[in-house]
Amino acid sequence: MFTGIITGVGRIVALHDLGSSLQHGKRLTIEAPAGYLDDVGLGDSIALNGACMTVTTFDPAARQFTIDISAESLDKTCGLDQPGPVNLEKALRAHDRLGGHIVSGHVDGVGTVSRFGQVGESWELRVLAPPALGKYLAYKGSITINGVSLTVNQVTDLAQGCEVSINLIPHTVQNTALGSLSAGSRVNLEIDTVARYVERMLSLEATQQDKP
């Protein structure tokens, strides 16, 4: 479990195939910020761009750790198949503050950045989400983009999907990997857990009412 509050920006520095077929995944080596791995143990969960992964090896002195990612996870996410910056968040502890919102670390879909530009002192990020996720997105609701807990400022339903507009303060741009995005970038999306349960309850109630 996570909160969507990024605790560090790392970098994928190496990828190694775990096999020779398309059914095999990859082993990623990630370079972490100084001191980031001091309280990390083997088997701990760390979210990479919003996707929950398990630490398979780690070397605090070298500031590096590895994770194994399956072919299925590579197919359902983006940004984890090549070197580059990644948002990092360690798993939530029972006594931690819930600064963002409840995040599972399971990517629900991949969106596309339609605009990323400065507006005053802040930045506007617009992301086109897949049509299937549109029913979970609401004005002032929560969404996780590349692991970052964000508040939706505007929702626009389009033929090709649902576009959400989000305001990013300078602190968020400077302390996450979101600052490297541009129009056309693909991003990992996770919907709000509460919205998921509400949709399930409403759809189940509607199904039961339709029964004779």
Coordinates of C-alpha atoms in Angstrom, one line a residue:
M1 CA 0.0 0.0 0.0
F2 CA 1.2 3.5 -0.9
T3 CA 0.1 7.1 -0.6
G4 CA 1.2 8.7 -3.9
I5 CA 3.7 10.9 -2.1
I6 CA 7.0 10.5 -3.9
T7 CA 9.9 9.9 -1.6
G8 CA 12.7 10.1 -4.2
V9 CA 13.5 10.2 -7.9
G10 CA 15.6 7.3 -9.1
R11 CA 16.9 6.3 -12.5
I12 CA 16.8 3.0 -14.3
V13 CA 20.4 2.4 -15.3
A14 CA 20.4 -1.1 -16.7
L15 CA 17.9 -3.7 -18.0
H16 CA 18.7 -7.4 -18.4
D17 CA 16.4 -10.0 -20.1
L18 CA 15.3 -12.8 -17.8
G19 CA 14.9 -15.1 -20.8
S20 CA 15.0 -15.3 -24.6
S21 CA 11.2 -15.3 -25.4
L22 CA 8.5 -12.6 -25.3
Q23 CA 7.1 -14.4 -22.3
H24 CA 10.1 -13.5 -20.2
G25 CA 10.4 -10.3 -18.2
K26 CA 13.4 -8.2 -17.3
R27 CA 15.6 -7.4 -14.4
L28 CA 16.0 -3.7 -13.7
T29 CA 18.8 -2.0 -11.9
I30 CA 17.7 1.3 -10.3
E31 CA 20.0 4.0 -9.0
A32 CA 18.4 5.7 -5.9
P33 CA 19.2 9.0 -4.2
A34 CA 21.9 9.1 -1.5
G35 CA 20.7 7.4 1.7
Y36 CA 17.4 6.1 0.1
L37 CA 18.3 2.5 0.7
D38 CA 19.4 2.8 4.3
D39 CA 16.2 1.4 5.7
V40 CA 15.3 -0.9 2.8
G41 CA 15.4 -4.7 3.1
L42 CA 15.4 -7.7 0.8
G43 CA 11.8 -8.3 -0.4
D44 CA 10.5 -4.8 0.5
S45 CA 8.0 -3.2 -1.8
I46 CA 8.9 0.0 -3.7
A47 CA 6.7 1.6 -6.3
L48 CA 8.3 2.6 -9.6
N49 CA 6.3 5.2 -11.5
G50 CA 3.3 3.9 -9.6
A51 CA 3.9 0.2 -10.2
C52 CA 4.5 -1.9 -7.0
M53 CA 7.7 -3.9 -7.3
T54 CA 9.8 -6.2 -5.0
V55 CA 13.4 -5.5 -4.1
T56 CA 15.4 -8.6 -5.2
T57 CA 18.9 -7.2 -4.4
F58 CA 20.2 -4.0 -3.0
D59 CA 23.5 -2.3 -2.4
P60 CA 23.3 0.9 -0.3
A61 CA 27.0 1.7 -0.9
A62 CA 26.4 1.8 -4.6
R63 CA 22.9 3.3 -4.2
Q64 CA 21.4 0.7 -6.4
F65 CA 18.7 -2.0 -6.1
T66 CA 17.2 -4.5 -8.6
I67 CA 13.7 -5.6 -9.3
D68 CA 12.3 -8.3 -11.6
I69 CA 9.4 -7.3 -13.7
S70 CA 7.3 -9.8 -15.6
A71 CA 6.3 -9.6 -19.3
E72 CA 2.7 -9.0 -18.2
S73 CA 3.6 -6.0 -16.1
L74 CA 5.8 -4.6 -18.9
D75 CA 2.8 -4.9 -21.2
K76 CA 0.4 -3.1 -18.9
T77 CA 2.7 -0.3 -17.8
C78 CA 5.0 2.3 -19.5
G79 CA 8.4 3.8 -18.7
L80 CA 9.8 0.7 -17.1
D81 CA 11.3 -0.8 -20.3
Q82 CA 14.1 1.6 -20.9
P83 CA 16.7 3.7 -19.0
G84 CA 15.5 7.0 -17.5
P85 CA 14.1 8.7 -14.4
V86 CA 11.4 7.0 -12.2
N87 CA 9.4 8.2 -9.3
L88 CA 10.0 6.1 -6.2
E89 CA 7.9 5.5 -3.1
K90 CA 8.5 3.0 -0.3
A91 CA 5.5 1.0 0.9
L92 CA 3.3 2.7 3.6
R93 CA 4.0 1.8 7.2
A94 CA 1.2 1.5 9.8
H95 CA 2.3 4.7 11.6
D96 CA 2.9 6.8 8.5
R97 CA 0.8 9.9 7.6
L98 CA -1.5 9.4 4.7
G99 CA -0.4 12.5 2.9
G100 CA -1.9 11.7 -0.5
H101 CA -4.6 9.1 -0.9
I102 CA -4.8 5.3 -0.7
V103 CA -2.8 3.9 -3.6
S104 CA -2.4 0.2 -4.3
G105 CA 0.5 0.3 -6.7
H106 CA -1.5 -1.5 -9.4
V107 CA -1.6 0.3 -12.7
D108 CA -5.2 0.5 -14.2
G109 CA -4.2 1.9 -17.6
V110 CA -1.8 3.9 -19.6
G111 CA -2.7 7.5 -20.5
T112 CA -1.2 10.0 -22.9
V113 CA -0.1 13.6 -22.0
S114 CA -2.0 16.0 -24.2
R115 CA -0.6 19.2 -22.7
F116 CA 2.1 20.1 -20.2
G117 CA 2.8 23.8 -19.9
Q118 CA 3.4 26.6 -17.4
V119 CA 0.4 28.6 -16.2
G120 CA 1.6 31.4 -13.9
E121 CA 3.9 29.9 -11.2
S122 CA 2.3 26.5 -11.7
W123 CA 2.0 23.9 -14.5
E124 CA -1.0 22.4 -16.2
L125 CA -0.9 18.7 -17.0
R126 CA -3.6 17.3 -19.2
V127 CA -3.8 13.5 -19.6
L128 CA -6.0 11.5 -21.9
A129 CA -7.1 8.4 -20.1
P130 CA -8.5 5.3 -21.8
P131 CA -12.3 5.3 -22.2
A132 CA -12.8 2.5 -19.7
L133 CA -11.3 4.7 -16.9
G134 CA -13.6 7.7 -17.6
K135 CA -16.3 6.6 -15.2
Y136 CA -13.9 6.7 -12.2
L137 CA -12.6 10.2 -12.8
A138 CA -14.4 13.2 -11.2
Y139 CA -13.8 16.9 -10.5
K140 CA -11.7 17.3 -7.3
G141 CA -11.3 13.5 -7.2
S142 CA -7.9 11.8 -6.9
I143 CA -5.8 10.1 -9.6
T144 CA -2.3 8.6 -9.5
I145 CA -0.1 9.6 -12.4
N146 CA 3.3 7.8 -12.6
G147 CA 2.9 7.1 -8.9
V148 CA 2.1 10.7 -7.9
S149 CA -1.2 11.4 -6.0
L150 CA -2.9 14.3 -7.8
T151 CA -6.2 16.2 -7.7
V152 CA -8.4 16.4 -10.8
N153 CA -9.3 20.0 -11.6
Q154 CA -11.3 19.3 -14.8
V155 CA -12.8 16.3 -16.6
T156 CA -13.7 16.3 -20.3
D157 CA -15.3 13.3 -21.9
L158 CA -14.1 12.9 -25.5
A159 CA -14.7 10.3 -28.2
Q160 CA -11.2 8.9 -27.7
G161 CA -11.2 8.9 -23.9
C162 CA -11.5 11.0 -20.8
E163 CA -9.1 14.0 -20.5
V164 CA -8.3 15.2 -17.0
S165 CA -6.6 18.6 -16.2
I166 CA -4.3 18.8 -13.2
N167 CA -2.5 21.7 -11.6
L168 CA 1.1 21.0 -10.5
I169 CA 2.8 23.3 -8.1
P170 CA 6.5 24.0 -8.6
H171 CA 7.5 21.7 -5.7
T172 CA 5.8 18.7 -7.4
V173 CA 7.5 19.5 -10.7
Q174 CA 10.9 19.9 -9.1
N175 CA 10.7 16.8 -6.8
T176 CA 9.2 14.2 -9.0
A177 CA 9.9 12.9 -12.5
L178 CA 6.8 14.6 -13.8
G179 CA 8.9 17.5 -14.9
S180 CA 10.4 15.4 -17.7
L181 CA 6.9 14.9 -19.4
S182 CA 5.8 16.5 -22.6
A183 CA 2.9 16.2 -25.0
G184 CA 2.8 12.7 -26.3
S185 CA 4.4 11.1 -23.2
R186 CA 2.8 7.9 -21.9
V187 CA 2.0 7.7 -18.2
N188 CA 0.8 5.1 -15.7
L189 CA -2.6 5.7 -14.2
E190 CA -4.2 4.3 -11.1
I191 CA -7.8 5.3 -10.3
D192 CA -9.0 6.1 -6.7
T193 CA -9.8 3.0 -4.7
V194 CA -13.0 4.5 -3.3
A195 CA -14.2 5.2 -6.9
R196 CA -13.6 1.6 -7.8
Y197 CA -15.8 0.3 -4.9
V198 CA -18.6 2.9 -5.6
E199 CA -18.7 1.8 -9.2
R200 CA -18.9 -1.8 -8.2
M201 CA -21.7 -1.2 -5.7
L202 CA -23.8 0.9 -8.2
S203 CA -23.3 -1.6 -11.1
L204 CA -24.3 -4.6 -8.8
E205 CA -27.4 -2.8 -7.6
A206 CA -28.4 -2.0 -11.1
T207 CA -28.0 -5.6 -12.2
Q208 CA -30.1 -6.9 -9.3
Q209 CA -32.9 -4.4 -10.1
D210 CA -33.0 -5.6 -13.7
K211 CA -33.6 -9.2 -12.5
P212 CA -37.2 -10.4 -12.6

